[in-house]
PDB file of C-alpha atoms in Angstrom:
ATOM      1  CA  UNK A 580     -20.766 -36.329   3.442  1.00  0.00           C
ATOM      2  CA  UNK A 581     -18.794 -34.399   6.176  1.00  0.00           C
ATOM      3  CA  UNK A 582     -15.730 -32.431   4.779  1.00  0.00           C
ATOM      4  CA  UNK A 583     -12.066 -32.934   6.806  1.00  0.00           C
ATOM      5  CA  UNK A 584     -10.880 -29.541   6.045  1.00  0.00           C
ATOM      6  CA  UNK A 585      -7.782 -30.871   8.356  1.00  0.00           C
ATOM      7  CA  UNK A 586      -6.945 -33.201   5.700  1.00  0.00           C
ATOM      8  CA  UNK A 587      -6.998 -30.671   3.009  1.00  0.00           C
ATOM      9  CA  UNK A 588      -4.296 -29.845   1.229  1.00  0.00           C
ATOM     10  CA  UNK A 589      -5.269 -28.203  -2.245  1.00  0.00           C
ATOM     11  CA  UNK A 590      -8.630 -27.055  -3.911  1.00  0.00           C
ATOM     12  CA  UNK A 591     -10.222 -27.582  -6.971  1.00  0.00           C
ATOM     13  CA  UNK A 592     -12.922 -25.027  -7.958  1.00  0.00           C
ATOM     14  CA  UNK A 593     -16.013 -24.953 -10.776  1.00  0.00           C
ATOM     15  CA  UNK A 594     -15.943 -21.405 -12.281  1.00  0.00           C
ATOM     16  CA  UNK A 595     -19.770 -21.018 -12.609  1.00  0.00           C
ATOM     17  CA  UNK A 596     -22.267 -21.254  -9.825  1.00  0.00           C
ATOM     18  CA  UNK A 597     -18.796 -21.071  -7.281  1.00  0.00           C
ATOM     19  CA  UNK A 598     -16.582 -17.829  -8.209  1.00  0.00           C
ATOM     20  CA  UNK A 599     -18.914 -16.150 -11.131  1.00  0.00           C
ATOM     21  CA  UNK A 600     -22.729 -15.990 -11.122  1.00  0.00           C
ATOM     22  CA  UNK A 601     -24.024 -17.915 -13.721  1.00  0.00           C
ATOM     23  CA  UNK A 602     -27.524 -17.947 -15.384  1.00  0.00           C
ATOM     24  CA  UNK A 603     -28.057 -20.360 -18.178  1.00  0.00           C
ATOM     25  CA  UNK A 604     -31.730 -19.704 -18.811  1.00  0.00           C
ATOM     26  CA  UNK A 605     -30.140 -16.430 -19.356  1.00  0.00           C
ATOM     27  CA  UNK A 606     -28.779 -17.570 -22.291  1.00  0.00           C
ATOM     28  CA  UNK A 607     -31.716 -19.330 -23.148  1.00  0.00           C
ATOM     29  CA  UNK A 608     -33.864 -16.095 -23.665  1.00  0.00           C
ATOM     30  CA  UNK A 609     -31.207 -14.610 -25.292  1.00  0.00           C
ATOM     31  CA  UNK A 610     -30.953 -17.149 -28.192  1.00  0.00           C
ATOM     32  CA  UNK A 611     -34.812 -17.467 -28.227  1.00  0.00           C
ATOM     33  CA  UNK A 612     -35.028 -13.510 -28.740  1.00  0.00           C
ATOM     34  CA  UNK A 613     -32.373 -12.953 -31.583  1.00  0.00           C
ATOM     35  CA  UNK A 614     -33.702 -15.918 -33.593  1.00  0.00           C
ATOM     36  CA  UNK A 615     -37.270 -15.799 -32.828  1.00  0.00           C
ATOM     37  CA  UNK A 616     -37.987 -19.126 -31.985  1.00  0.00           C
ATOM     38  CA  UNK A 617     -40.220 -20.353 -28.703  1.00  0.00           C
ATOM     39  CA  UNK A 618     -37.861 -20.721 -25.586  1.00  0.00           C
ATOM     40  CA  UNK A 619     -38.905 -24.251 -24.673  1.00  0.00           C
ATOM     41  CA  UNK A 620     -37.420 -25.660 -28.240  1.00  0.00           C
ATOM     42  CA  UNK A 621     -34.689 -23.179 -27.475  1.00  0.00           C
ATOM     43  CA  UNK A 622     -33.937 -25.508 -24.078  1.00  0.00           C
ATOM     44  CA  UNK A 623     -34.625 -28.505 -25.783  1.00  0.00           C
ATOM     45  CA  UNK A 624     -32.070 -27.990 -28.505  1.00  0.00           C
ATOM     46  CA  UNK A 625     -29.415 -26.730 -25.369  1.00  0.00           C
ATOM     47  CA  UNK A 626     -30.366 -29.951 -23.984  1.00  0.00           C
ATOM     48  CA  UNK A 627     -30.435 -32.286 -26.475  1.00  0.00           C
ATOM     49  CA  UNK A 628     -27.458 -31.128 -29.056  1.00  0.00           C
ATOM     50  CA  UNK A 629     -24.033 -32.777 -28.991  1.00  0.00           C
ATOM     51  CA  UNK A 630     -22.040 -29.605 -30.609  1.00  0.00           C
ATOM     52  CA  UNK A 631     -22.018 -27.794 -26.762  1.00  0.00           C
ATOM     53  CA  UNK A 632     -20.013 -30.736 -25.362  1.00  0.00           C
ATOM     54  CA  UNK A 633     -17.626 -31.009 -28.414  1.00  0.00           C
ATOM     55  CA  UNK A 634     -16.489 -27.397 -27.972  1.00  0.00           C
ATOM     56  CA  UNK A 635     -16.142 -27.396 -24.794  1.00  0.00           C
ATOM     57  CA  UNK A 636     -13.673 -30.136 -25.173  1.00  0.00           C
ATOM     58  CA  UNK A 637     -12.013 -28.090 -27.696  1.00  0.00           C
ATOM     59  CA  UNK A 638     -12.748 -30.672 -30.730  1.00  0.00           C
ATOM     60  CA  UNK A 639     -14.243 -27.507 -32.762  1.00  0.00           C
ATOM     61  CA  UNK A 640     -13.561 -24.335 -32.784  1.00  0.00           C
ATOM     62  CA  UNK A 641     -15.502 -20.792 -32.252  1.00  0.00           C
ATOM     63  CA  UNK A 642     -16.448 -20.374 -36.207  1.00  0.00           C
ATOM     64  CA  UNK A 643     -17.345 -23.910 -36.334  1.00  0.00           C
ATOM     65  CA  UNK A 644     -19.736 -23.615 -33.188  1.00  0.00           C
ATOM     66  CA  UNK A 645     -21.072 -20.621 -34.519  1.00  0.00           C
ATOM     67  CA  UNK A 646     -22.374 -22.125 -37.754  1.00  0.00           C
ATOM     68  CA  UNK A 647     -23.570 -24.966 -35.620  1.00  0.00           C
ATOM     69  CA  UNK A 648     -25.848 -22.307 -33.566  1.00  0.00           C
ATOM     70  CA  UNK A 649     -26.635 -20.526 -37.146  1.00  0.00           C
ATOM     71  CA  UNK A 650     -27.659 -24.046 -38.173  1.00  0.00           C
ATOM     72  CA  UNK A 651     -30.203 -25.026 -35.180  1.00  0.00           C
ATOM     73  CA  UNK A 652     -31.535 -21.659 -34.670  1.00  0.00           C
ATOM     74  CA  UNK A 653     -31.981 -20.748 -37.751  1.00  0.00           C
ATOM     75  CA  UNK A 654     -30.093 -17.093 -37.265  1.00  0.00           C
ATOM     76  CA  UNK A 655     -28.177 -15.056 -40.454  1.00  0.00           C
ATOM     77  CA  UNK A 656     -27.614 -12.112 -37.853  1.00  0.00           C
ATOM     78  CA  UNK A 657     -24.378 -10.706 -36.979  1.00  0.00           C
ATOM     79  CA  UNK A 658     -21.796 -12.656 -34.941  1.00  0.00           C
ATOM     80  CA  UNK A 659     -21.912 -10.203 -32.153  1.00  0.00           C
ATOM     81  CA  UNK A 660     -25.097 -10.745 -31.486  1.00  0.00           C
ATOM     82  CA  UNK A 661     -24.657 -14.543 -31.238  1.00  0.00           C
ATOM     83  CA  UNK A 662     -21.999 -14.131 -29.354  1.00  0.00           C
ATOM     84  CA  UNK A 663     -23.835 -11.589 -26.629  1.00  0.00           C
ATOM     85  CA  UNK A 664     -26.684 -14.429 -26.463  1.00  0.00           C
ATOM     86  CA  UNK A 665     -23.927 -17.151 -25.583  1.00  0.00           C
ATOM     87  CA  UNK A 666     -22.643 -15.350 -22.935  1.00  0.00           C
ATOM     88  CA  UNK A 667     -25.496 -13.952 -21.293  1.00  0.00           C
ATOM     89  CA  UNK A 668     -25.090 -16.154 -18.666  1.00  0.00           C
ATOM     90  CA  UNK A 669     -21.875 -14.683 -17.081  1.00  0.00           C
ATOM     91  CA  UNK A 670     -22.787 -12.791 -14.612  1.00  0.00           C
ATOM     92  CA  UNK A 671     -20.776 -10.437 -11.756  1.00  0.00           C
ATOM     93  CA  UNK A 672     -18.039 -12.050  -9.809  1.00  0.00           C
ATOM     94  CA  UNK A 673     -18.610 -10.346  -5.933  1.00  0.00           C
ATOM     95  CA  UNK A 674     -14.734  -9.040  -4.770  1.00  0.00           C
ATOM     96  CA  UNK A 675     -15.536 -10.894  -1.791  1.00  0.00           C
ATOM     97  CA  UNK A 676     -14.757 -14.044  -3.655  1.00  0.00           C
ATOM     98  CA  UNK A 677     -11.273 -12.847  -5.066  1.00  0.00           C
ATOM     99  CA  UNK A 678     -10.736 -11.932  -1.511  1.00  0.00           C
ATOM    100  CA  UNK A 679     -11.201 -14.916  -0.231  1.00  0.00           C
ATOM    101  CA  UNK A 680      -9.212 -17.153  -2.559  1.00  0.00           C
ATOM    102  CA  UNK A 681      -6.534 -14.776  -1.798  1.00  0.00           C
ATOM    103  CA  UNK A 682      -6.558 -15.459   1.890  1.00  0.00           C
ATOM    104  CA  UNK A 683      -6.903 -19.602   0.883  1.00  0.00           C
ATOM    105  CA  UNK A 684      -4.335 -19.329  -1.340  1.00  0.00           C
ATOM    106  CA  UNK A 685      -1.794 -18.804   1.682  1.00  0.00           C
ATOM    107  CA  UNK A 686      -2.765 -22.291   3.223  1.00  0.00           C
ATOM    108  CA  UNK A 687      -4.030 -24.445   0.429  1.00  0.00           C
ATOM    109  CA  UNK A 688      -3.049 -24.739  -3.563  1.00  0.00           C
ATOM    110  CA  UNK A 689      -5.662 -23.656  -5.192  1.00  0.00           C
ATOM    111  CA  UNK A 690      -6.683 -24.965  -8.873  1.00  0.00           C
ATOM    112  CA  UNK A 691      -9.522 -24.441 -11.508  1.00  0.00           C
ATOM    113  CA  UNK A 692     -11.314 -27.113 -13.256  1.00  0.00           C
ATOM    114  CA  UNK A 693     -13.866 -25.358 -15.705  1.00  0.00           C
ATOM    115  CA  UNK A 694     -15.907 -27.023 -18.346  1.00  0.00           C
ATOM    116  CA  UNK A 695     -16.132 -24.105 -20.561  1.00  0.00           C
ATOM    117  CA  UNK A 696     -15.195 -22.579 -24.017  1.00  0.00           C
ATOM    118  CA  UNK A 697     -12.866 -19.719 -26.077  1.00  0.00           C
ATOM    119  CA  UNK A 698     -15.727 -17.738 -25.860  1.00  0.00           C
ATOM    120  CA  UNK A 699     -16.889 -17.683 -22.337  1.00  0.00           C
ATOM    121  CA  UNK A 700     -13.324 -17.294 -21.489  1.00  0.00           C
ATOM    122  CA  UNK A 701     -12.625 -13.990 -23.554  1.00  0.00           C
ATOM    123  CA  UNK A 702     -15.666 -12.472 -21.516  1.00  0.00           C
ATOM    124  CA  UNK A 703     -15.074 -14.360 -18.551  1.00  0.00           C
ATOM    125  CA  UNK A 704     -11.409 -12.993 -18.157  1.00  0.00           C
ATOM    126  CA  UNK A 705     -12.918  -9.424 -18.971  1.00  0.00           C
ATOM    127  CA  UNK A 706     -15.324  -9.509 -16.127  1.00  0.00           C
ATOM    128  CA  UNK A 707     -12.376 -10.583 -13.562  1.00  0.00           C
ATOM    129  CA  UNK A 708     -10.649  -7.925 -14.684  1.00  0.00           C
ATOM    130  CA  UNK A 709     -13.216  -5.650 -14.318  1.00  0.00           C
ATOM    131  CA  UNK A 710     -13.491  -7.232 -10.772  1.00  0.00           C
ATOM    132  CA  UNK A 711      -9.765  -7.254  -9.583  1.00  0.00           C
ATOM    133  CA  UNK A 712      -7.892  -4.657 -11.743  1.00  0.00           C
ATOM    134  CA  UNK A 713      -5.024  -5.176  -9.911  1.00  0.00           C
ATOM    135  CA  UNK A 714      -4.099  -8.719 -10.105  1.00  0.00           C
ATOM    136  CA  UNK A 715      -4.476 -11.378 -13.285  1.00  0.00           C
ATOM    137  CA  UNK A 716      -7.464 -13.966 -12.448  1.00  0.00           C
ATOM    138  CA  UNK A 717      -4.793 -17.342 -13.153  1.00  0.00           C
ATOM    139  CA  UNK A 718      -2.466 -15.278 -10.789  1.00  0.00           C
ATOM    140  CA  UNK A 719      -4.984 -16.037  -7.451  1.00  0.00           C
ATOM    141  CA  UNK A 720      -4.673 -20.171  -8.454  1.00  0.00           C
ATOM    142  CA  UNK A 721      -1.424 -22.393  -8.838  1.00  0.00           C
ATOM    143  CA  UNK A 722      -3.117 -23.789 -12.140  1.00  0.00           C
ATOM    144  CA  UNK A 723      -6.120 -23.246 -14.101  1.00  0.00           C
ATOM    145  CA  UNK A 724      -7.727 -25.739 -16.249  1.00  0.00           C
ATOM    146  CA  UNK A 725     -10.629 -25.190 -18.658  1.00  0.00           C
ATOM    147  CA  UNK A 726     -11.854 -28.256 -20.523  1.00  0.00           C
ATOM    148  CA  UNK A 727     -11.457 -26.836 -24.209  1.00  0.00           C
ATOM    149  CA  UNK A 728      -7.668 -26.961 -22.983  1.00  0.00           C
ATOM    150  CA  UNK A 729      -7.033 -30.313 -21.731  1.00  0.00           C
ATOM    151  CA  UNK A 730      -9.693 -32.028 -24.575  1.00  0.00           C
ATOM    152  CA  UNK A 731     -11.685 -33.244 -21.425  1.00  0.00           C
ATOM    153  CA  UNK A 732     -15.241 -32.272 -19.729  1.00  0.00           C
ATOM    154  CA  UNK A 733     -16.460 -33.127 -16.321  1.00  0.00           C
ATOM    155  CA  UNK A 734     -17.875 -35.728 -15.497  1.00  0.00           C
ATOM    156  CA  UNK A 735     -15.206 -37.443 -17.471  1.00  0.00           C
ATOM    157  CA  UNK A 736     -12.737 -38.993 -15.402  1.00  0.00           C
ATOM    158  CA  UNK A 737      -9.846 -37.200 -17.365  1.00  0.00           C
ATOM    159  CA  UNK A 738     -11.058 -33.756 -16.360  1.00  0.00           C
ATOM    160  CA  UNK A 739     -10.062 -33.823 -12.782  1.00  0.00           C
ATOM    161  CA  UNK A 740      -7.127 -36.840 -13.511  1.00  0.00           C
ATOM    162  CA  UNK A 741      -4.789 -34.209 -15.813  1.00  0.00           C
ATOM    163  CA  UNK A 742      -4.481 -32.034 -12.106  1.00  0.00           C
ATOM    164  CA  UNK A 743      -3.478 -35.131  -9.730  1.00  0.00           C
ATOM    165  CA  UNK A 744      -1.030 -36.104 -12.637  1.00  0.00           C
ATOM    166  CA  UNK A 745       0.518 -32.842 -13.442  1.00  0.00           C
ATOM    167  CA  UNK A 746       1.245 -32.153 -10.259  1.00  0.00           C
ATOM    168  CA  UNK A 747       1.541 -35.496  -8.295  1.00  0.00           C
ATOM    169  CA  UNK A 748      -1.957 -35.030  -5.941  1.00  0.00           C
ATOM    170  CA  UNK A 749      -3.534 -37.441  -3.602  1.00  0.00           C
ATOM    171  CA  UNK A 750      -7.150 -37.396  -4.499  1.00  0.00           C
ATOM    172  CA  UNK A 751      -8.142 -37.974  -0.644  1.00  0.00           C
ATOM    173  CA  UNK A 752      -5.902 -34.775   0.461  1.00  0.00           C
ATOM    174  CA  UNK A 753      -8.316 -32.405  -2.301  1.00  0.00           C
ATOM    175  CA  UNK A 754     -11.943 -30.474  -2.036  1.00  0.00           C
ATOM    176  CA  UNK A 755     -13.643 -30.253  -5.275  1.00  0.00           C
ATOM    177  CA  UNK A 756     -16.718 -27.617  -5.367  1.00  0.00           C
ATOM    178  CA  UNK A 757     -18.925 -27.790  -8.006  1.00  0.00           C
ATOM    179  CA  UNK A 758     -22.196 -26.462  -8.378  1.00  0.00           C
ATOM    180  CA  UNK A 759     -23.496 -29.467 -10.531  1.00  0.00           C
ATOM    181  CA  UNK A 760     -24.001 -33.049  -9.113  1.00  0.00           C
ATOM    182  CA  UNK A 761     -23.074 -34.988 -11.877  1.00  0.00           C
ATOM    183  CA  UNK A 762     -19.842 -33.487 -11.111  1.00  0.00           C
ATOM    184  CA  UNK A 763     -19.847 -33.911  -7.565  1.00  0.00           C
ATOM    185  CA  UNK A 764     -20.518 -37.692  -8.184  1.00  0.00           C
ATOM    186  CA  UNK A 765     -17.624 -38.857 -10.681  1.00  0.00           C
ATOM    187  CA  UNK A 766     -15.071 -36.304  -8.695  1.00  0.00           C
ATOM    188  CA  UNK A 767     -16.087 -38.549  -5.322  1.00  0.00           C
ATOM    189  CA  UNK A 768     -15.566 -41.475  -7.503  1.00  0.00           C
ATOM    190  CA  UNK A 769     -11.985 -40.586  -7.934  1.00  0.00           C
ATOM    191  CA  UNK A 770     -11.692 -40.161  -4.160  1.00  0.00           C
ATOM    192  CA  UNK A 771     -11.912 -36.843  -3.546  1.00  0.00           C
ATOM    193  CA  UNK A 772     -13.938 -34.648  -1.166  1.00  0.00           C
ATOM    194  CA  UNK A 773     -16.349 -32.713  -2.765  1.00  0.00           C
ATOM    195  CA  UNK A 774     -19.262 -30.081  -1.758  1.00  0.00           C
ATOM    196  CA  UNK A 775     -21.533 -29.434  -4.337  1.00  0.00           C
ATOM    197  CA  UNK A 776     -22.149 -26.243  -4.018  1.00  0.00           C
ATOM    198  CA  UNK A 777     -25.981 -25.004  -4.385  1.00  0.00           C
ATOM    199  CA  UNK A 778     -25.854 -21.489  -3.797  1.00  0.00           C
ATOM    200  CA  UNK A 779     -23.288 -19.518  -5.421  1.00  0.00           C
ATOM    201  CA  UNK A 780     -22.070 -17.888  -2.069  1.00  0.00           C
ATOM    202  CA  UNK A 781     -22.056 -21.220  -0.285  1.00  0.00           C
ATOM    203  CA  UNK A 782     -18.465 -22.719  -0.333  1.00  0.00           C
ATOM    204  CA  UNK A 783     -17.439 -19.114   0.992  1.00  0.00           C
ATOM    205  CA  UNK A 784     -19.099 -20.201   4.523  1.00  0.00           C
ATOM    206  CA  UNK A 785     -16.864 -23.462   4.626  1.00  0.00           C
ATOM    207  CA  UNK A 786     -14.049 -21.797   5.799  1.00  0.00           C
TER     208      UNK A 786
END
């Protein structure tokens, strides 16, 4: 699907895979080292297990995930160290990227839809910092929205609906990128353009 860039008026960006590298087998082999057990049931249980999509609509919080992850694998090891495994998959955000938004930002509004979690976003805020020192990551968007927030996770409808209704969008004039194409596929439904985004660098080269 060819993207009108003309017609654009505001953005709508993923967090992982778009502005932070992200590595979930990372966290895989993190989980499978601290508790011991073989990483295929580790993925299978990541896979299969309803308690990642419940906090990252917010509907439990960080002790209650934690005892859910104590639970399946099995761990009675410090919380730090469950905590380091979960968020193994953040990786670096490249400056380029904060650069860039920075420049988009002058032509477009530029929002955040993340499905993510308390815990990613203590570490996730840490690494922008780290990053751009001199300027607050929800400073570089009009709005960010992270799905523990608004009690909503893409692909549900709701996740990218809260934005056009809070502040008064037209779907058709908006870009979603996404890295995931389940994503891609319900935010098109809504009538917005999308690019799913394959390669974390990608979206940079639309514009």
């Amino acid at each position: 699907m060819a993207i009108e860039i003309s017609n654009i008026s505001y953005i709508i960006f993923d967090l992982g895979g778009v502005i932070i590298d992200l590595d979930t087998e990372a966290t895989y082999r993190a989980f499978a080292e601290v508790s011991g057990k073989p990483l295929p049931m580790v993925q299978s249980l990541a896979a299969e297990a309803d308690f990642f999509k419940t906090y990252e609509r917010g509907e439990i919080d960080d002790p209650t995930f934690r005892a859910h992850l104590r639970e399946e694998l099995e761990f009675t090891g410090e919380e730090g160290l469950l905590d380091e495994a979960w968020n193994a998959m953040l990786g670096p955000i490249a400056k380029e990227r904060f650069e860039l938004l920075e420049k988009l930002a002058e032509q477009y509004d530029l929002y955040v839809m993340s499905n993510t979690n308390e815990i990613h976003v203590r570490r996730f805020l840490n690494i922008a910092k780290y990053t751009s020192p001199q300027k607050d990551f929800h400073d570089y968007f009009k709005q960010v929205y992270f799905s523990q927030e608004v009690g909503a996770r893409k692909p549900e409808p709701q996740a990218w609906q809260v934005i056009l209704n809070d502040h008064q969008l037209n779907a058709s004039e908006g870009l979603f990128i996404d890295d995931n194409k389940m994503n891609i596929e319900a935010a098109a439904k809504l009538g917005l353009q999308v690019y799913h985004n394959q390669n974390v660098n990608d979206w940079m080269k639309l514009f």
